[in-house]
GROMACS .gro file of C-alpha atoms in nm:
model
  379
    1MET     CA    1   5.209   9.740  14.501
    2LEU     CA    2   5.418   9.988  14.298
    3ASN     CA    3   5.724   9.914  14.512
    4GLU     CA    4   5.678   9.545  14.436
    5VAL     CA    5   5.670   9.623  14.064
    6ILE     CA    6   5.990   9.828  14.088
    7ASP     CA    7   6.162   9.555  14.291
    8PHE     CA    8   6.078   9.312  14.012
    9LEU     CA    9   6.203   9.555  13.747
   10GLN     CA   10   6.532   9.592  13.932
   11ALA     CA   11   6.566   9.214  13.951
   12LEU     CA   12   6.506   9.188  13.576
   13ILE     CA   13   6.779   9.444  13.504
   14ARG     CA   14   7.020   9.255  13.728
   15ALA     CA   15   6.947   8.941  13.525
   16LYS     CA   16   7.174   9.025  13.232
   17SER     CA   17   7.000   8.897  12.921
   18LEU     CA   18   7.188   8.947  12.598
   19SER     CA   19   7.032   8.789  12.291
   20GLY     CA   20   7.055   8.412  12.324
   21GLU     CA   21   7.140   8.442  12.694
   22GLU     CA   22   6.798   8.520  12.841
   23LYS     CA   23   6.761   8.214  13.064
   24GLU     CA   24   6.792   8.391  13.401
   25ALA     CA   25   6.544   8.663  13.303
   26ALA     CA   26   6.307   8.401  13.161
   27GLU     CA   27   6.310   8.202  13.484
   28LEU     CA   28   6.243   8.520  13.685
   29ILE     CA   29   5.946   8.604  13.464
   30ARG     CA   30   5.812   8.249  13.472
   31SER     CA   31   5.835   8.239  13.852
   32LYS     CA   32   5.666   8.578  13.889
   33MET     CA   33   5.380   8.485  13.657
   34LEU     CA   34   5.319   8.163  13.849
   35THR     CA   35   5.324   8.351  14.179
   36LEU     CA   36   5.074   8.607  14.048
   37GLY     CA   37   4.828   8.342  13.936
   38PHE     CA   38   4.874   8.324  13.560
   39GLU     CA   39   4.760   8.000  13.396
   40ASP     CA   40   4.947   7.761  13.165
   41VAL     CA   41   5.278   7.935  13.231
   42LEU     CA   42   5.551   7.772  13.025
   43ILE     CA   43   5.873   7.828  12.834
   44ASP     CA   44   5.853   7.716  12.472
   45ASP     CA   45   6.123   7.546  12.264
   46PHE     CA   46   6.284   7.875  12.162
   47GLY     CA   47   6.277   8.023  12.514
   48SER     CA   48   5.970   8.248  12.506
   49VAL     CA   49   5.785   8.277  12.838
   50LEU     CA   50   5.411   8.233  12.789
   51GLY     CA   51   5.108   8.258  13.014
   52ARG     CA   52   4.744   8.356  13.015
   53ILE     CA   53   4.444   8.468  13.220
   54GLY     CA   54   4.115   8.330  13.086
   55GLN     CA   55   4.070   8.147  12.759
   56SER     CA   56   3.764   8.289  12.581
   57ASN     CA   57   3.751   8.523  12.283
   58PRO     CA   58   3.860   8.784  12.201
   59LYS     CA   59   4.220   8.708  12.289
   60VAL     CA   60   4.451   9.001  12.360
   61LEU     CA   61   4.826   8.938  12.348
   62PHE     CA   62   5.066   9.154  12.549
   63GLU     CA   63   5.408   9.104  12.390
   64GLY     CA   64   5.764   9.207  12.461
   65HIS     CA   65   6.123   9.088  12.441
   66MET     CA   66   6.352   8.981  12.723
   67ASP     CA   67   6.685   9.038  12.550
   68THR     CA   68   6.890   9.355  12.552
   69VAL     CA   69   7.186   9.484  12.359
   70ASP     CA   70   7.529   9.487  12.522
   71GLU     CA   71   7.612   9.773  12.758
   72GLY     CA   72   7.892   9.898  12.530
   73ASN     CA   73   8.183  10.093  12.679
   74PRO     CA   74   8.148  10.077  13.061
   75GLU     CA   75   8.324  10.414  13.086
   76SER     CA   76   8.023  10.575  12.915
   77TRP     CA   77   7.805  10.481  13.212
   78THR     CA   78   7.777  10.683  13.532
   79VAL     CA   79   7.597  10.391  13.701
   80GLU     CA   80   7.659  10.017  13.700
   81PRO     CA   81   7.473   9.889  13.388
   82TYR     CA   82   7.331   9.580  13.558
   83ALA     CA   83   7.274   9.703  13.913
   84GLY     CA   84   6.917   9.821  13.861
   85ILE     CA   85   6.983  10.135  14.063
   86ARG     CA   86   6.680  10.332  14.180
   87LYS     CA   87   6.732  10.702  14.245
   88GLN     CA   88   6.546  11.030  14.202
   89GLY     CA   89   6.233  10.861  14.070
   90LYS     CA   90   6.413  10.658  13.804
   91VAL     CA   91   6.541  10.303  13.760
   92TYR     CA   92   6.870  10.282  13.571
   93GLY     CA   93   7.031   9.999  13.381
   94ARG     CA   94   7.060   9.821  13.050
   95GLY     CA   95   6.709   9.725  12.945
   96ALA     CA   96   6.530   9.966  13.180
   97THR     CA   97   6.364  10.137  12.883
   98ASP     CA   98   6.413   9.869  12.618
   99MET     CA   99   6.215   9.700  12.752
  100LYS     CA  100   6.213   9.553  13.102
  101GLY     CA  101   6.009   9.842  13.237
  102ALA     CA  102   5.730   9.730  13.004
  103LEU     CA  103   5.767   9.362  13.097
  104ALA     CA  104   5.717   9.443  13.465
  105SER     CA  105   5.428   9.678  13.385
  106MET     CA  106   5.251   9.427  13.163
  107ILE     CA  107   5.280   9.140  13.410
  108TYR     CA  108   5.150   9.343  13.702
  109SER     CA  109   4.873   9.500  13.495
  110GLY     CA  110   4.751   9.148  13.419
  111TYR     CA  111   4.766   9.059  13.785
  112GLU     CA  112   4.573   9.370  13.889
  113ALA     CA  113   4.313   9.313  13.615
  114LYS     CA  114   4.279   8.939  13.682
  115GLU     CA  115   3.932   8.950  13.837
  116PHE     CA  116   3.802   9.176  13.561
  117ILE     CA  117   3.946   8.949  13.289
  118GLU     CA  118   3.799   8.634  13.441
  119ASN     CA  119   3.454   8.796  13.441
  120SER     CA  120   3.488   8.947  13.094
  121LYS     CA  121   3.418   8.827  12.744
  122GLY     CA  122   3.777   8.756  12.656
  123SER     CA  123   4.123   8.661  12.775
  124LEU     CA  124   4.473   8.798  12.818
  125TYR     CA  125   4.778   8.618  12.683
  126MET     CA  126   5.137   8.722  12.744
  127ALA     CA  127   5.447   8.632  12.546
  128PHE     CA  128   5.797   8.750  12.630
  129VAL     CA  129   6.042   8.641  12.363
  130PRO     CA  130   6.418   8.602  12.313
  131HIS     CA  131   6.635   8.725  12.026
  132GLU     CA  132   6.424   9.027  11.929
  133GLU     CA  133   6.727   9.254  11.925
  134THR     CA  134   6.898   9.026  11.674
  135ALA     CA  135   6.593   8.924  11.469
  136GLU     CA  136   6.263   9.099  11.533
  137GLY     CA  137   5.959   8.888  11.460
  138ALA     CA  138   6.140   8.553  11.454
  139ALA     CA  139   6.047   8.418  11.798
  140ILE     CA  140   5.695   8.564  11.813
  141LYS     CA  141   5.621   8.397  11.476
  142HIS     CA  142   5.650   8.058  11.645
  143VAL     CA  143   5.440   8.170  11.943
  144ILE     CA  144   5.153   8.277  11.720
  145GLU     CA  145   5.178   7.980  11.486
  146GLU     CA  146   5.199   7.722  11.762
  147TRP     CA  147   5.044   7.866  12.082
  148VAL     CA  148   4.789   8.142  12.032
  149HIS     CA  149   4.653   8.348  11.742
  150PRO     CA  150   4.511   8.657  11.915
  151GLU     CA  151   4.259   8.907  11.787
  152TYR     CA  152   4.476   9.198  11.908
  153VAL     CA  153   4.844   9.251  11.990
  154ILE     CA  154   4.983   9.515  12.226
  155LEU     CA  155   5.359   9.567  12.194
  156GLY     CA  156   5.532   9.708  12.502
  157GLU     CA  157   5.832   9.866  12.328
  158PRO     CA  158   5.920  10.214  12.461
  159SER     CA  159   5.687  10.475  12.314
  160ASP     CA  160   5.715  10.753  12.573
  161LEU     CA  161   5.355  10.655  12.655
  162ASP     CA  162   5.239  10.749  12.305
  163LEU     CA  163   5.031  10.522  12.083
  164CYS     CA  164   5.247  10.378  11.803
  165ILE     CA  165   5.074  10.221  11.505
  166GLY     CA  166   5.354  10.127  11.268
  167HIS     CA  167   5.711  10.159  11.152
  168ARG     CA  168   5.933  10.101  10.851
  169GLY     CA  169   6.045   9.750  10.771
  170ARG     CA  170   6.403   9.627  10.769
  171ALA     CA  171   6.595   9.434  10.507
  172VAL     CA  172   6.959   9.328  10.539
  173MET     CA  173   7.118   9.261  10.202
  174GLU     CA  174   7.462   9.118  10.129
  175ILE     CA  175   7.636   9.212   9.805
  176THR     CA  176   7.925   9.004   9.673
  177THR     CA  177   8.169   9.112   9.402
  178VAL     CA  178   8.410   8.875   9.232
  179GLY     CA  179   8.756   8.962   9.101
  180GLN     CA  180   9.077   8.777   9.025
  181MET     CA  181   9.360   8.701   9.265
  182ALA     CA  182   9.713   8.818   9.195
  183HIS     CA  183  10.029   8.903   9.386
  184ALA     CA  184  10.006   9.253   9.531
  185SER     CA  185  10.332   9.344   9.359
  186MET     CA  186  10.169   9.260   9.024
  187SER     CA  187   9.821   9.395   9.080
  188HIS     CA  188   9.777   9.462   8.708
  189LEU     CA  189   9.745   9.085   8.659
  190GLY     CA  190   9.440   9.064   8.884
  191LYS     CA  191   9.107   9.231   8.942
  192ASN     CA  192   9.055   9.378   9.289
  193ALA     CA  193   8.711   9.274   9.413
  194VAL     CA  194   8.719   9.553   9.673
  195TYR     CA  195   8.747   9.821   9.404
  196GLU     CA  196   8.458   9.654   9.224
  197LEU     CA  197   8.259   9.663   9.546
  198PHE     CA  198   8.334  10.033   9.600
  199ASP     CA  199   8.173  10.109   9.265
  200VAL     CA  200   7.856   9.927   9.369
  201ILE     CA  201   7.854  10.095   9.711
  202ASN     CA  202   7.879  10.438   9.549
  203ASN     CA  203   7.591  10.354   9.317
  204ILE     CA  204   7.376  10.239   9.608
  205ARG     CA  205   7.453  10.559   9.797
  206LYS     CA  206   7.299  10.751   9.505
  207MET     CA  207   7.005  10.512   9.465
  208LYS     CA  208   6.663  10.676   9.495
  209LEU     CA  209   6.442  10.539   9.771
  210LYS     CA  210   6.069  10.560   9.833
  211GLU     CA  211   5.873  10.762  10.084
  212ASP     CA  212   5.552  10.691  10.274
  213GLU     CA  213   5.323  10.970  10.392
  214PHE     CA  214   5.305  10.829  10.746
  215LEU     CA  215   5.626  10.627  10.788
  216GLY     CA  216   5.854  10.876  10.616
  217LYS     CA  217   6.151  10.816  10.387
  218GLU     CA  218   6.329  10.489  10.335
  219SER     CA  219   6.695  10.481  10.438
  220LYS     CA  220   7.005  10.276  10.377
  221ALA     CA  221   7.317  10.217  10.584
  222LEU     CA  222   7.638  10.032  10.501
  223ILE     CA  223   7.699   9.819  10.809
  224HIS     CA  224   7.978   9.575  10.716
  225VAL     CA  225   8.253   9.527  10.457
  226SER     CA  226   8.492   9.233  10.418
  227CYS     CA  227   8.716   9.070  10.161
  228GLU     CA  228   8.896   8.743  10.094
  229PRO     CA  229   9.170   8.640  10.116
  230ARG     CA  230   9.262   8.862  10.409
  231LYS     CA  231   9.625   8.759  10.467
  232GLY     CA  232   9.941   8.814  10.272
  233PRO     CA  233  10.027   9.034   9.975
  234VAL     CA  234   9.729   8.917   9.769
  235ILE     CA  235   9.476   9.103   9.559
  236PRO     CA  236   9.135   8.995   9.699
  237ASP     CA  237   8.914   8.808   9.456
  238ARG     CA  238   8.597   8.831   9.664
  239ALA     CA  239   8.447   9.122   9.858
  240LYS     CA  240   8.123   9.159  10.049
  241ALA     CA  241   7.917   9.453  10.172
  242MET     CA  242   7.614   9.438  10.397
  243PHE     CA  243   7.347   9.706  10.386
  244ASP     CA  244   7.063   9.771  10.630
  245PHE     CA  245   6.764   9.914  10.443
  246ARG     CA  246   6.464  10.065  10.623
  247ILE     CA  247   6.174  10.023  10.387
  248VAL     CA  248   5.813  10.134  10.338
  249PRO     CA  249   5.518   9.903  10.261
  250ALA     CA  250   5.549   9.967   9.886
  251THR     CA  251   5.892   9.799   9.875
  252SER     CA  252   5.889   9.421   9.853
  253GLU     CA  253   6.191   9.196   9.895
  254ARG     CA  254   6.190   9.118   9.523
  255MET     CA  255   6.178   9.486   9.429
  256LEU     CA  256   6.468   9.573   9.657
  257LEU     CA  257   6.683   9.291   9.521
  258GLN     CA  258   6.608   9.407   9.165
  259LYS     CA  259   6.708   9.765   9.248
  260ILE     CA  260   7.041   9.650   9.393
  261ARG     CA  261   7.110   9.422   9.096
  262LYS     CA  262   7.052   9.720   8.868
  263GLN     CA  263   7.321   9.916   9.055
  264MET     CA  264   7.558   9.623   9.012
  265ASP     CA  265   7.484   9.610   8.639
  266LEU     CA  266   7.550   9.984   8.611
  267ALA     CA  267   7.887   9.928   8.779
  268ASN     CA  268   7.958   9.645   8.534
  269VAL     CA  269   8.073   9.407   8.806
  270GLU     CA  270   8.053   9.033   8.848
  271GLY     CA  271   7.881   8.902   9.160
  272GLY     CA  272   7.542   8.882   9.325
  273VAL     CA  273   7.311   9.000   9.602
  274GLU     CA  274   7.095   8.811   9.847
  275THR     CA  275   6.886   8.864  10.157
  276VAL     CA  276   7.089   8.767  10.463
  277THR     CA  277   6.984   8.447  10.639
  278LYS     CA  278   7.115   8.319  10.971
  279THR     CA  279   7.055   8.051  11.228
  280LEU     CA  280   7.049   8.192  11.582
  281ARG     CA  281   7.121   7.976  11.884
  282CYS     CA  282   6.865   8.011  12.165
  283TYR     CA  283   6.943   7.962  12.533
  284THR     CA  284   6.728   7.648  12.515
  285GLU     CA  285   6.987   7.510  12.266
  286LYS     CA  286   6.727   7.526  11.990
  287ASN     CA  287   6.821   7.685  11.657
  288LEU     CA  288   6.607   7.974  11.533
  289PRO     CA  289   6.619   8.025  11.154
  290VAL     CA  290   6.594   8.386  11.039
  291LYS     CA  291   6.559   8.558  10.704
  292TYR     CA  292   6.646   8.926  10.739
  293TYR     CA  293   6.355   9.070  10.549
  294PHE     CA  294   6.103   9.222  10.790
  295PRO     CA  295   5.808   9.407  10.632
  296ALA     CA  296   5.689   9.754  10.719
  297TRP     CA  297   5.347   9.785  10.880
  298ILE     CA  298   5.078  10.037  10.962
  299THR     CA  299   4.767   9.939  11.155
  300GLN     CA  300   4.478  10.032  10.928
  301ASP     CA  301   4.188   9.948  11.162
  302LYS     CA  302   4.070  10.299  11.247
  303ALA     CA  303   3.808  10.178  11.495
  304PHE     CA  304   4.075   9.983  11.684
  305ILE     CA  305   4.309  10.282  11.690
  306GLU     CA  306   4.033  10.511  11.811
  307SER     CA  307   3.936  10.267  12.087
  308MET     CA  308   4.300  10.259  12.202
  309ARG     CA  309   4.317  10.638  12.194
  310THR     CA  310   4.003  10.648  12.408
  311ALA     CA  311   4.146  10.391  12.650
  312LEU     CA  312   4.454  10.611  12.698
  313HIS     CA  313   4.262  10.939  12.722
  314PHE     CA  314   4.407  11.012  13.066
  315ILE     CA  315   4.758  11.059  12.922
  316ASP     CA  316   4.834  11.425  12.857
  317SER     CA  317   4.942  11.512  12.501
  318LEU     CA  318   4.895  11.155  12.377
  319GLU     CA  319   5.021  11.123  12.020
  320VAL     CA  320   4.934  10.861  11.761
  321ARG     CA  321   5.258  10.813  11.573
  322ARG     CA  322   5.517  10.578  11.424
  323TRP     CA  323   5.826  10.422  11.575
  324LEU     CA  324   6.163  10.487  11.409
  325PHE     CA  325   6.304  10.149  11.512
  326SER     CA  326   6.177   9.803  11.423
  327THR     CA  327   5.974   9.570  11.648
  328ASP     CA  328   5.801   9.233  11.657
  329GLY     CA  329   5.515   9.408  11.481
  330VAL     CA  330   5.693   9.311  11.158
  331TYR     CA  331   5.541   8.969  11.213
  332THR     CA  332   5.222   9.032  11.413
  333ALA     CA  333   5.101   9.310  11.182
  334GLY     CA  334   5.333   9.289  10.881
  335GLU     CA  335   5.288   8.917  10.815
  336ALA     CA  336   5.011   8.776  11.035
  337GLN     CA  337   4.792   9.084  10.974
  338ILE     CA  338   4.678   9.101  11.338
  339PRO     CA  339   4.566   9.447  11.455
  340THR     CA  340   4.869   9.570  11.650
  341ILE     CA  341   4.957   9.882  11.846
  342GLY     CA  342   5.252   9.981  12.061
  343PHE     CA  343   5.242  10.142  12.403
  344GLY     CA  344   5.517  10.135  12.660
  345PRO     CA  345   5.703  10.324  12.932
  346GLY     CA  346   6.032  10.491  12.857
  347MET     CA  347   6.159  10.733  12.594
  348ASP     CA  348   6.238  10.582  12.255
  349GLU     CA  349   6.566  10.770  12.228
  350LEU     CA  350   6.706  10.612  12.546
  351ALA     CA  351   6.702  10.264  12.391
  352HIS     CA  352   7.056  10.123  12.350
  353GLN     CA  353   7.208  10.432  12.513
  354PRO     CA  354   7.443  10.440  12.813
  355ASN     CA  355   7.273  10.543  13.138
  356GLU     CA  356   6.942  10.408  13.011
  357PHE     CA  357   6.656  10.462  13.256
  358VAL     CA  358   6.281  10.450  13.295
  359THR     CA  359   6.090  10.673  13.534
  360ILE     CA  360   5.883  10.516  13.806
  361LYS     CA  361   5.603  10.752  13.708
  362ASP     CA  362   5.605  10.607  13.355
  363VAL     CA  363   5.589  10.251  13.490
  364LYS     CA  364   5.290  10.342  13.706
  365THR     CA  365   5.117  10.513  13.413
  366ALA     CA  366   5.189  10.216  13.185
  367ILE     CA  367   5.022   9.976  13.429
  368HIS     CA  368   4.716  10.201  13.431
  369GLY     CA  369   4.728  10.217  13.051
  370TYR     CA  370   4.750   9.841  13.001
  371LYS     CA  371   4.457   9.785  13.236
  372SER     CA  372   4.255  10.050  13.054
  373ILE     CA  373   4.332   9.881  12.721
  374LEU     CA  374   4.206   9.550  12.857
  375GLN     CA  375   3.889   9.710  12.987
  376LYS     CA  376   3.827   9.857  12.643
  377LEU     CA  377   3.894   9.540  12.444
  378LEU     CA  378   3.741   9.282  12.678
  379ARG     CA  379   3.433   9.464  12.806
   0.00000   0.00000   0.00000
């Protein structure tokens, strides 16, 4: 059976699935779930692949994303990024760790636990979503609002087989400064919006951020700068900067906007700040609206956490910890307030790296872990 799981994982890696281009991977998953006897298997309007075993309560949702980031510079890879090469006990390729190893493990754990689930007091639902890399929480929001509202959510993001119970939130803010156009040879007649923006950026770099005892310190990163007009010898009258903030539960969207506006006031500049919004195109040709404020979360249900720790007792040196990156937990736990934990094969630090891999041993252990979780929650 393990060889069959690895064959499926290799096929998933070969199905290149950048955000918004997950169709081939989705069809592979849909076909596999049908073959393995899942019920009500379907692809929703936004491209999420859904299926279940059983239909009674409590409902447990296994969740993951199908999309991956780009492979980056091919010269950084020592293997073909989309070949799904298996060697020396590892499977290599973009998405092996983040997170196609978990998708394969989750699907086959459901298959292997099918008889138990059907005779239990509960059911297993699975949702594998698009566009998580570009907008965590956006696609799963529609799944939970329109398809199933589970009692528990298990995220399969790479955790090095640890138990993850939260992470910082993410907010992407765009700052605009306004100046006055002038000919570059007569710059004294204008006001350079880029210089105005630099003053704000420097203030934000010095801005004090909060800290959470479990999640750690907030952080900020300047990720994009632009100005207009961009052509000709012209002093720009508009400049924009985009910041990625990693935030703790004590920081609301309103509070963050106020803090940034204060830095703009201190710089004495004209302009504004807003939370970035976008409309993402799905492979189903449906538009997915996104607001780039994703709350931090920590699962507070101590009994749930302890039951998950007990379920995974067979894993040596199991840690209960946080993730550094962001996940769909921003919606399931951060907004919908559903008890959520993360457990998945693969090392966190390999995500988005060249020569990404997952060990076959980790995949095997993850299958065992997912089945043990089901036995604990659905007994």
